[in-house]
Short mmCIF file of C-alpha atoms and ligand atoms in Angstrom, two decimals:
data_model
loop_
_atom_site.label_atom_id
_atom_site.label_comp_id
_atom_site.label_asym_id
_atom_site.label_seq_id
_atom_site.Cartn_x
_atom_site.Cartn_y
_atom_site.Cartn_z
CA MET A 1 -24.44 -24.53 11.05
CA ALA A 2 -21.06 -22.89 10.73
CA LYS A 3 -20.94 -18.94 10.93
CA LYS A 4 -19.24 -17.13 7.92
CA ILE A 5 -15.83 -16.11 7.89
CA ILE A 6 -15.06 -12.04 8.25
CA GLN A 7 -13.10 -11.19 5.70
CA THR A 8 -10.91 -7.85 5.32
CA PRO A 9 -12.60 -5.20 3.33
CA ARG A 10 -11.85 -4.93 -0.12
CA GLY A 11 -9.10 -3.31 -1.36
CA THR A 12 -7.11 -4.07 2.12
CA ARG A 13 -5.05 -7.12 3.54
CA ASP A 14 -2.90 -8.40 6.24
CA LEU A 15 0.61 -8.50 6.10
CA LEU A 16 1.39 -12.04 6.73
CA PRO A 17 4.95 -12.81 8.64
CA ASP A 18 6.40 -13.93 5.10
CA THR A 19 5.38 -10.30 3.35
CA GLN A 20 5.83 -8.13 6.34
CA ALA A 21 9.31 -9.51 6.38
CA TYR A 22 10.19 -7.30 3.15
CA PHE A 23 8.01 -4.28 4.35
CA ASP A 24 10.73 -3.94 7.61
CA TYR A 25 13.59 -4.77 4.95
CA VAL A 26 12.44 -1.61 3.00
CA GLU A 27 11.54 0.34 6.02
CA LYS A 28 15.26 -0.33 7.64
CA VAL A 29 17.18 0.10 4.54
CA PHE A 30 15.10 3.83 3.86
CA GLU A 31 15.83 4.56 7.27
CA SER A 32 18.76 4.02 7.52
CA ILE A 33 19.44 6.16 4.40
CA VAL A 34 17.22 8.86 5.67
CA ARG A 35 18.40 9.38 8.99
CA SER A 36 21.97 9.68 8.18
CA ALA A 37 20.97 11.82 5.40
CA GLY A 38 19.51 14.22 8.72
CA PHE A 39 15.61 13.58 8.40
CA ALA A 40 13.92 12.57 11.68
CA LYS A 41 10.97 10.87 12.11
CA ILE A 42 7.26 11.66 12.74
CA THR A 43 4.35 9.79 13.28
CA THR A 44 0.33 12.38 12.51
CA PRO A 45 -2.79 11.06 12.88
CA VAL A 46 -4.18 8.46 10.95
CA PHE A 47 -7.45 10.82 10.55
CA GLU A 48 -7.43 14.87 10.30
CA ASP A 49 -9.74 17.30 9.70
CA THR A 50 -10.74 17.00 6.19
CA ASN A 51 -10.55 20.16 5.09
CA LEU A 52 -6.64 19.50 5.45
CA PHE A 53 -6.63 17.61 2.06
CA ILE A 54 -9.41 19.51 0.64
CA ARG A 55 -7.52 22.29 1.51
CA GLY A 56 -3.88 21.01 0.91
CA VAL A 57 -4.41 18.35 -1.82
CA GLY A 58 -7.01 20.53 -3.69
CA GLU A 59 -10.24 20.21 -5.22
CA GLY A 60 -10.66 18.91 -8.42
CA SER A 61 -7.51 16.22 -8.17
CA ASP A 62 -8.91 12.79 -8.36
CA ILE A 63 -7.84 12.12 -4.46
CA VAL A 64 -10.28 14.49 -3.01
CA ASP A 65 -12.62 14.39 -5.24
CA LYS A 66 -13.28 10.54 -5.66
CA GLU A 67 -11.24 8.76 -3.17
CA MET A 68 -11.26 9.92 0.32
CA TYR A 69 -12.45 7.87 3.50
CA THR A 70 -14.82 10.93 4.96
CA PHE A 71 -16.39 10.11 7.98
CA LYS A 72 -18.23 12.11 10.83
CA ASP A 73 -17.76 11.14 13.82
CA LYS A 74 -20.03 11.75 16.93
CA SER A 75 -19.64 15.27 17.77
CA ASP A 76 -20.36 15.58 14.04
CA ASN A 77 -17.22 16.39 12.98
CA SER A 78 -15.76 15.74 9.48
CA LEU A 79 -12.72 13.78 9.33
CA THR A 80 -10.89 11.67 6.65
CA LEU A 81 -9.04 8.84 6.90
CA ARG A 82 -5.05 10.59 5.56
CA PRO A 83 -4.98 9.83 1.69
CA GLU A 84 -0.71 10.88 2.09
CA GLY A 85 1.31 12.45 4.17
CA THR A 86 2.40 15.91 2.85
CA ALA A 87 -0.39 18.23 3.78
CA SER A 88 -0.39 16.06 7.09
CA ILE A 89 3.74 17.17 7.74
CA VAL A 90 2.41 20.59 6.82
CA ARG A 91 -0.09 21.06 9.53
CA ALA A 92 2.19 19.86 11.89
CA TYR A 93 4.99 21.84 10.72
CA LEU A 94 2.68 25.20 11.72
CA GLU A 95 1.03 23.29 14.57
CA ASN A 96 3.96 23.25 16.53
CA GLY A 97 5.66 25.69 15.75
CA MET A 98 8.06 24.07 14.43
CA GLN A 99 8.79 27.59 11.96
CA SER A 100 11.38 28.82 14.66
CA TRP A 101 13.24 25.31 14.21
CA ALA A 102 16.60 25.78 11.83
CA GLN A 103 15.46 25.61 8.84
CA PRO A 104 14.85 23.15 7.03
CA VAL A 105 12.62 20.78 9.04
CA LYS A 106 13.66 17.31 7.79
CA LEU A 107 10.73 14.93 8.46
CA TYR A 108 10.08 11.45 7.62
CA TYR A 109 7.73 8.87 7.78
CA PHE A 110 6.89 5.22 7.32
CA GLU A 111 2.55 4.70 7.96
CA PRO A 112 -0.46 3.29 5.45
CA MET A 113 -2.91 6.18 3.78
CA TYR A 114 -5.66 5.00 2.67
CA ARG A 115 -7.14 5.83 -0.87
CA TYR A 116 -11.14 4.75 -2.38
CA ASP A 117 -9.60 3.47 -5.31
CA ARG A 118 -10.79 0.52 -7.60
CA PRO A 119 -8.39 -2.12 -6.03
CA GLN A 120 -5.95 -3.63 -8.85
CA ALA A 121 -2.79 -5.54 -9.24
CA GLY A 122 -0.67 -2.81 -7.17
CA ARG A 123 -3.31 -0.58 -6.07
CA TYR A 124 -4.90 -0.95 -2.72
CA ARG A 125 -7.26 1.15 -0.44
CA GLU A 126 -5.28 0.76 2.33
CA PHE A 127 -1.45 0.85 1.31
CA TRP A 128 2.40 1.81 3.02
CA GLN A 129 4.11 4.65 2.07
CA PHE A 130 7.67 5.37 2.97
CA GLY A 131 8.16 9.67 2.54
CA PHE A 132 9.88 12.54 3.41
CA GLU A 133 9.57 16.24 3.28
CA MET A 134 11.95 19.19 3.80
CA ILE A 135 10.22 22.43 4.77
CA GLY A 136 12.35 25.43 4.46
CA ASP A 137 14.73 25.67 1.98
CA LYS A 138 14.11 26.66 -2.44
CA SER A 139 17.50 26.14 -3.16
CA ALA A 140 18.17 23.88 -6.57
CA LEU A 141 20.69 21.90 -4.43
CA ALA A 142 17.66 20.64 -2.08
CA ASP A 143 15.79 19.80 -5.70
CA ALA A 144 18.49 17.45 -6.51
CA VAL A 145 19.33 16.37 -2.80
CA VAL A 146 15.53 15.24 -2.48
CA ILE A 147 16.36 13.30 -5.13
CA THR A 148 19.10 11.32 -5.38
CA THR A 149 17.93 10.43 -1.92
CA ALA A 150 14.67 8.48 -3.29
CA TYR A 151 17.33 7.47 -6.09
CA ARG A 152 19.01 6.27 -3.40
CA ILE A 153 16.83 4.81 -1.68
CA TYR A 154 15.44 2.02 -4.18
CA ASP A 155 19.48 1.32 -5.03
CA SER A 156 20.33 0.17 -1.71
CA LEU A 157 17.38 -2.17 -2.50
CA GLY A 158 19.09 -3.74 -5.44
CA LEU A 159 15.65 -1.89 -7.73
CA LYS A 160 18.46 0.55 -9.76
CA ASP A 161 18.13 -1.38 -12.69
CA THR A 162 14.54 -1.84 -13.28
CA LEU A 163 13.65 1.78 -12.73
CA SER A 164 13.80 4.83 -15.02
CA MET A 165 13.47 8.65 -13.29
CA GLN A 166 10.70 10.84 -14.96
CA ILE A 167 11.00 15.10 -14.05
CA ASN A 168 9.61 17.99 -15.33
CA SER A 169 9.02 21.62 -13.95
CA ILE A 170 5.47 22.40 -13.91
CA GLY A 171 6.14 26.33 -12.84
CA CYS A 172 4.72 28.39 -10.56
CA SER A 173 1.62 30.86 -9.88
CA GLU A 174 3.85 33.37 -12.22
CA CYS A 175 4.00 31.15 -15.28
CA ARG A 176 1.31 28.37 -15.07
CA PRO A 177 -1.54 30.80 -15.55
CA MET A 178 -0.47 31.85 -18.88
CA TYR A 179 0.53 28.37 -20.09
CA LEU A 180 -2.71 26.55 -18.95
CA LYS A 181 -4.44 29.43 -21.39
CA GLU A 182 -2.64 28.12 -24.23
CA LEU A 183 -3.40 24.14 -22.71
CA THR A 184 -7.27 24.93 -22.43
CA ARG A 185 -7.16 26.78 -25.75
CA TYR A 186 -5.22 23.81 -27.63
CA TYR A 187 -7.78 21.12 -25.44
CA LYS A 188 -11.04 22.87 -26.46
CA GLU A 189 -9.53 22.94 -30.44
CA ASN A 190 -9.60 18.98 -29.60
CA GLU A 191 -12.46 18.61 -27.30
CA LYS A 192 -14.71 16.36 -29.48
CA ASP A 193 -11.83 13.68 -29.03
CA LEU A 194 -11.41 13.87 -25.48
CA CYS A 195 -12.74 11.31 -23.05
CA PRO A 196 -15.82 11.68 -20.75
CA ASP A 197 -14.03 12.47 -18.06
CA CYS A 198 -11.54 14.93 -19.56
CA LYS A 199 -14.19 17.16 -21.21
CA LYS A 200 -15.00 17.46 -17.51
CA ARG A 201 -11.57 17.91 -16.24
CA LEU A 202 -10.54 20.93 -18.77
CA ALA A 203 -12.94 23.54 -16.67
CA THR A 204 -11.62 22.44 -13.66
CA ASN A 205 -8.04 21.03 -13.78
CA PRO A 206 -6.81 21.22 -17.41
CA LEU A 207 -2.96 20.04 -16.44
CA ARG A 208 -4.33 16.30 -15.56
CA LEU A 209 -5.35 16.13 -19.17
CA LEU A 210 -1.78 15.41 -20.17
CA ASP A 211 -1.22 12.49 -18.12
CA CYS A 212 -4.82 11.06 -19.10
CA LYS A 213 -4.37 7.44 -19.58
CA GLY A 214 -6.92 7.16 -22.23
CA LYS A 215 -5.55 6.06 -25.80
CA LYS A 216 -6.87 9.16 -27.81
CA CYS A 217 -6.64 11.35 -24.53
CA GLN A 218 -2.48 10.21 -24.70
CA LEU A 219 -2.77 11.19 -28.56
CA LEU A 220 -3.14 14.64 -28.24
CA ALA A 221 -1.25 14.97 -24.67
CA GLU A 222 1.91 14.40 -26.95
CA GLU A 223 1.38 17.19 -29.29
CA ALA A 224 0.15 19.86 -26.67
CA PRO A 225 2.16 22.45 -25.91
CA LYS A 226 4.72 22.08 -23.46
CA ILE A 227 5.01 23.75 -19.91
CA VAL A 228 9.30 23.84 -19.90
CA ASN A 229 8.81 26.36 -22.87
CA SER A 230 6.78 28.84 -20.79
CA LEU A 231 8.29 28.92 -17.88
CA CYS A 232 9.40 32.27 -15.95
CA THR A 233 13.33 32.93 -16.11
CA ALA A 234 13.60 32.09 -12.31
CA CYS A 235 11.92 28.89 -12.90
CA HIS A 236 13.56 27.76 -15.71
CA ASP A 237 16.85 28.71 -14.21
CA HIS A 238 15.76 26.72 -11.22
CA PHE A 239 14.76 24.09 -13.59
CA LYS A 240 18.25 24.16 -15.57
CA GLU A 241 20.26 24.07 -12.02
CA VAL A 242 18.46 20.80 -10.64
CA LEU A 243 19.20 19.32 -14.15
CA GLU A 244 23.01 20.38 -14.21
CA TYR A 245 23.41 19.10 -10.46
CA LEU A 246 21.91 15.76 -11.65
CA ASP A 247 23.97 15.40 -14.58
CA GLU A 248 27.33 16.47 -12.90
CA ILE A 249 26.54 12.66 -10.54
CA GLY A 250 25.18 10.78 -13.36
CA ILE A 251 21.29 10.34 -12.98
CA ILE A 252 20.47 9.16 -15.55
CA TYR A 253 16.54 11.10 -16.33
CA GLU A 254 14.28 11.53 -18.75
CA ILE A 255 12.28 15.26 -18.66
CA ASN A 256 8.80 14.23 -18.93
CA PRO A 257 6.50 17.72 -20.18
CA ARG A 258 3.09 14.96 -19.47
CA LEU A 259 4.50 14.30 -16.20
CA VAL A 260 2.35 16.42 -13.55
CA ARG A 261 1.42 14.30 -10.80
CA GLY A 262 -2.41 14.06 -9.28
CA LEU A 263 -1.60 16.41 -6.14
CA ASP A 264 -2.30 19.93 -6.73
CA TYR A 265 0.01 21.40 -5.03
CA TYR A 266 3.36 21.14 -6.55
CA THR A 267 5.18 24.00 -8.08
CA ARG A 268 8.27 23.84 -10.07
CA THR A 269 9.94 20.40 -9.72
CA VAL A 270 8.51 17.38 -10.13
CA PHE A 271 9.40 13.70 -10.18
CA GLU A 272 8.79 10.05 -10.17
CA ILE A 273 9.78 6.73 -10.19
CA TRP A 274 8.56 4.31 -12.62
CA ASN A 275 9.38 0.75 -13.03
CA GLN A 276 10.33 0.17 -17.00
CA LYS A 277 7.97 -1.97 -17.48
CA ASP A 278 4.99 -0.87 -16.24
CA GLY A 279 5.62 3.00 -16.65
CA ALA A 280 3.63 5.61 -15.62
CA GLN A 281 0.33 2.60 -14.93
CA ASN A 282 1.35 1.55 -10.45
CA ALA A 283 4.49 4.17 -10.14
CA LEU A 284 6.43 3.40 -7.45
CA GLY A 285 6.97 6.88 -6.25
CA GLY A 286 6.97 10.45 -6.71
CA GLY A 287 7.57 13.96 -5.34
CA GLY A 288 8.36 17.50 -6.08
CA ARG A 289 8.70 20.75 -4.18
CA TYR A 290 5.59 22.70 -3.00
CA ASP A 291 6.48 26.03 -2.13
CA LYS A 292 2.80 26.64 -1.81
CA LEU A 293 1.22 24.37 0.78
CA VAL A 294 2.72 26.04 3.73
CA GLU A 295 1.39 29.68 2.53
CA ILE A 296 -1.61 27.64 1.65
CA LEU A 297 -2.24 25.86 5.14
CA GLY A 298 -2.40 29.33 6.93
CA GLY A 299 1.73 30.05 7.26
CA GLN A 300 3.84 32.28 5.99
CA SER A 301 5.67 31.62 2.63
CA THR A 302 7.70 28.70 3.39
CA PRO A 303 9.56 26.40 -0.29
CA ALA A 304 9.72 23.19 0.79
CA LEU A 305 9.63 19.74 -1.41
CA GLY A 306 9.87 15.91 -0.94
CA PHE A 307 9.02 12.62 -2.22
CA ALA A 308 6.99 9.30 -1.21
CA GLY A 309 7.36 5.88 -2.12
CA GLY A 310 4.65 3.22 -1.76
CA VAL A 311 5.36 0.58 0.09
CA ASP A 312 3.73 -2.26 -1.64
CA ARG A 313 4.73 -1.81 -4.71
CA THR A 314 8.14 -1.41 -3.32
CA VAL A 315 7.58 -4.90 -2.09
CA GLU A 316 6.51 -6.56 -5.49
CA GLN A 317 9.25 -5.51 -7.41
CA ILE A 318 12.03 -6.68 -4.89
CA GLN A 319 10.47 -9.53 -4.33
CA GLN A 320 10.80 -10.49 -8.25
CA ILE A 321 14.29 -10.46 -7.59
CA LYS A 322 15.12 -11.04 -4.37
CA ASP A 323 13.95 -14.15 -2.61
CA GLY A 324 14.72 -13.21 1.15
CA VAL A 325 16.09 -9.70 2.58
CA GLU A 326 18.62 -9.17 5.36
CA VAL A 327 19.95 -5.85 6.38
CA THR A 328 23.62 -5.24 7.12
CA GLU A 329 23.90 -2.66 10.43
CA GLN A 330 27.38 -1.19 10.31
CA ARG A 331 27.85 1.38 7.58
CA ASP A 332 31.80 2.09 5.40
CA VAL A 333 32.15 5.76 5.05
CA PHE A 334 29.59 8.88 6.27
CA VAL A 335 30.22 12.30 4.95
CA ALA A 336 30.33 15.17 7.04
CA GLN A 337 31.08 19.16 6.04
CA ILE A 338 30.26 22.52 6.74
CA GLY A 339 30.09 25.45 4.19
CA ASP A 340 27.97 25.93 1.05
CA GLU A 341 31.19 25.07 -0.91
CA ALA A 342 32.25 21.75 0.61
CA ARG A 343 28.08 20.86 0.66
CA LYS A 344 28.47 21.13 -2.77
CA LYS A 345 31.08 18.90 -3.83
CA CYS A 346 30.14 16.60 -1.00
CA PHE A 347 26.85 15.98 -3.04
CA ARG A 348 29.42 15.25 -5.64
CA LEU A 349 31.88 13.12 -3.21
CA MET A 350 29.06 11.04 -1.79
CA ASN A 351 27.57 10.10 -4.93
CA ASP A 352 31.30 9.36 -6.39
CA LEU A 353 31.68 7.24 -3.22
CA TRP A 354 28.90 5.25 -4.00
CA ASN A 355 29.25 4.85 -7.66
CA SER A 356 32.42 3.36 -6.68
CA GLY A 357 30.39 0.70 -4.46
CA VAL A 358 31.68 2.35 -1.50
CA ASP A 359 29.02 1.81 1.25
CA THR A 360 28.32 5.61 2.28
CA GLU A 361 26.04 8.12 3.98
CA GLY A 362 26.08 11.60 4.96
CA CYS A 363 23.62 14.88 5.71
CA LEU A 364 24.07 17.57 3.83
CA ASP A 365 22.82 20.00 6.15
CA LYS A 366 23.52 22.94 7.61
CA GLY A 367 24.17 22.17 10.87
CA SER A 368 27.22 21.70 13.08
CA ILE A 369 30.25 19.42 12.52
CA SER A 370 29.85 18.06 15.43
CA ASN A 371 25.91 17.15 15.33
CA GLN A 372 27.13 15.52 11.98
CA LEU A 373 29.50 13.35 13.87
CA ALA A 374 27.02 12.17 16.46
CA VAL A 375 24.82 11.00 13.51
CA ALA A 376 28.20 9.19 12.10
CA ASN A 377 28.57 7.19 15.75
CA LYS A 378 25.00 6.43 15.95
CA ILE A 379 25.28 5.04 12.64
CA GLY A 380 28.37 2.73 13.16
CA ALA A 381 30.42 4.63 10.75
CA LYS A 382 33.78 3.51 10.11
CA TYR A 383 35.35 6.21 8.61
CA THR A 384 33.92 10.29 8.48
CA LEU A 385 35.20 12.13 5.75
CA ILE A 386 35.21 15.91 6.62
CA MET A 387 35.19 18.88 4.77
CA GLY A 388 34.81 22.20 6.64
CA GLN A 389 35.38 25.74 4.10
CA LYS A 390 39.45 25.43 4.58
CA GLU A 391 39.10 22.08 2.87
CA ALA A 392 36.77 23.04 0.35
CA TYR A 393 39.12 26.33 -0.57
CA ASP A 394 42.32 23.73 -0.62
CA GLY A 395 40.19 21.05 -2.05
CA THR A 396 41.15 18.22 0.71
CA VAL A 397 39.75 16.04 2.85
CA ILE A 398 40.05 15.01 6.45
CA ILE A 399 40.08 11.16 7.11
CA LYS A 400 38.75 10.17 10.75
CA GLU A 401 39.25 6.68 12.15
CA MET A 402 36.04 6.17 14.43
CA ASN A 403 36.89 3.66 16.44
CA SER A 404 40.77 5.55 17.45
CA GLY A 405 39.64 9.02 16.49
CA THR A 406 42.52 9.59 14.78
CA GLN A 407 42.68 11.76 11.44
CA GLU A 408 44.98 12.51 8.66
CA VAL A 409 44.47 14.60 5.26
CA VAL A 410 44.41 13.44 1.87
CA THR A 411 43.44 15.03 -1.59
CA LEU A 412 40.28 14.78 -2.67
CA GLU A 413 41.26 13.26 -5.93
CA SER A 414 42.65 10.83 -3.76
CA VAL A 415 40.31 9.50 -0.98
CA ILE A 416 37.67 7.89 -2.90
CA SER A 417 41.06 4.97 -3.34
CA GLU A 418 42.84 6.09 0.12
CA ILE A 419 39.40 4.88 1.55
CA LYS A 420 38.71 1.78 -0.40
CA HIS A 421 42.58 0.73 0.64
CA LYS A 422 41.57 1.74 4.28
CA LEU A 423 38.59 -0.78 4.24
CA LYS A 424 39.81 -3.00 2.66
CA GLN A 425 42.57 -4.05 5.01
CA LYS A 426 40.01 -3.55 8.11
P1 HAM B 1 1.25 10.51 -4.64
O1 HAM B 1 2.44 10.18 -6.43
O2 HAM B 1 0.13 10.19 -4.63
O3 HAM B 1 2.19 11.37 -4.08
O4 HAM B 1 1.51 8.67 -4.04
C1 HAM B 1 3.31 8.56 -4.06
C2 HAM B 1 3.42 6.66 -4.49
O5 HAM B 1 2.41 5.94 -2.83
C3 HAM B 1 2.68 6.43 -5.63
O6 HAM B 1 4.02 6.40 -6.62
C4 HAM B 1 2.71 4.32 -5.13
O7 HAM B 1 3.94 4.17 -5.60
C5 HAM B 1 1.70 4.66 -3.40
N1 HAM B 1 0.78 4.68 -3.78
C6 HAM B 1 -0.23 5.65 -4.28
N2 HAM B 1 -1.56 5.20 -4.29
C7 HAM B 1 -1.64 3.70 -3.91
C8 HAM B 1 -2.08 3.00 -3.58
N3 HAM B 1 -3.89 3.13 -4.32
N4 HAM B 1 -1.33 1.16 -3.62
C9 HAM B 1 -0.85 1.24 -3.76
N5 HAM B 1 0.18 2.28 -3.55
C10 HAM B 1 -0.10 3.40 -3.65
C11 HAM B 1 2.19 11.35 -2.74
O8 HAM B 1 1.34 10.91 -1.93
C12 HAM B 1 2.57 12.77 -2.23
N6 HAM B 1 2.51 12.67 -0.66
C13 HAM B 1 4.48 12.38 -2.21
C14 HAM B 1 5.24 13.61 -1.77
C15 HAM B 1 5.97 13.75 -1.06
N7 HAM B 1 5.31 14.68 -2.83
C16 HAM B 1 6.12 15.67 -1.79
N8 HAM B 1 6.31 15.32 -1.18
#
């Protein structure tokens, strides 16, 4: 009798060549955007000390309480297949002395993750994430850069029109405790209408009640006190500034007072990218600030933030609109800048270029112009736009033709039409 064929474990799958081509496409587009935004690749172990996730992601979160693949090795060490990337990146930051590197440290990854979740459409036990983390920058501009970088990835994948950007601030250790008291009081008054899970969570993690998918719980959440009304001045101002940056470049977002994210490490800005059809169910990606995580994992207090997108879900979206995929290697324009004023102006310029359909990359880093030009060369940019302190002050930009090295100075107002004209002539 023929032997029974052994199958993949539940919730895992083979990526056959057709699907793999889409995964490769997502990886290439993602890499080209994050690399030119100044992020460098990191690979961390597939399994880690279980305590990393218990401390990092947090007891009381679904991931730690229900979804970890935890096992003992032959030396009786408790190990866990990583359920997400952020805790591992922060561990690597601390373990490898990255506190002494130039800050912020900007890292990206493209890796499989493991969660013992109930498999269904868009939900696997082994799934892939593309993610990037920026450690050591507390500015609201950093939040805006991370959010726009995430947004641009989906835009470049052709998914912009199917998306909705959800954003919220969940405050900090100063203002959140007061809010949690208010929230707990509200839910205690309505405890009889809560689902059994939420009744339990009320004692351990009341914030999570806001994003319960149960019908009655959702109705209660709509009427619940909103954290944006309880933010301390510093968190309020930070959130306002992030939104102003997003407004300035025309990113459409929805402030969602019920967006709290499922991992415990977040502070201040949180955001998710949804596809309009499925909403909160099967988010395409999520991220935010986690200003306490470095400290929680044993380092000095260091602000940080990041984002991770689900590759499997993103591929499924692309497959619905594209039959086959290809990536163009050469970029048209790279934006390099130096100085805080130029950095802010270039944030806007890059977005104006994208909105005008110019293929643009650029790192809004504090690194030297020569480092940024090296990145421009690496990605084969045809032109680099350079703005130093003098240009920022004068309202001008240098256009450098990368092949010949020739440079000219144009006004900031005319640079987009100039560059479009040049690209047309090429
Ligand atoms: P997360 O929201 O848990 O965040 O996961 C990010 C994305 O991974 C989700 O939006 C979803 O697309 C995908 N994903 C999660 N679970 C599954 C699953 N079972 N099957 C398929 N796809 C899944 C994080 O992991 C944070 N580390 C994100 C972050 C980075 N925050 C700051 N930096």
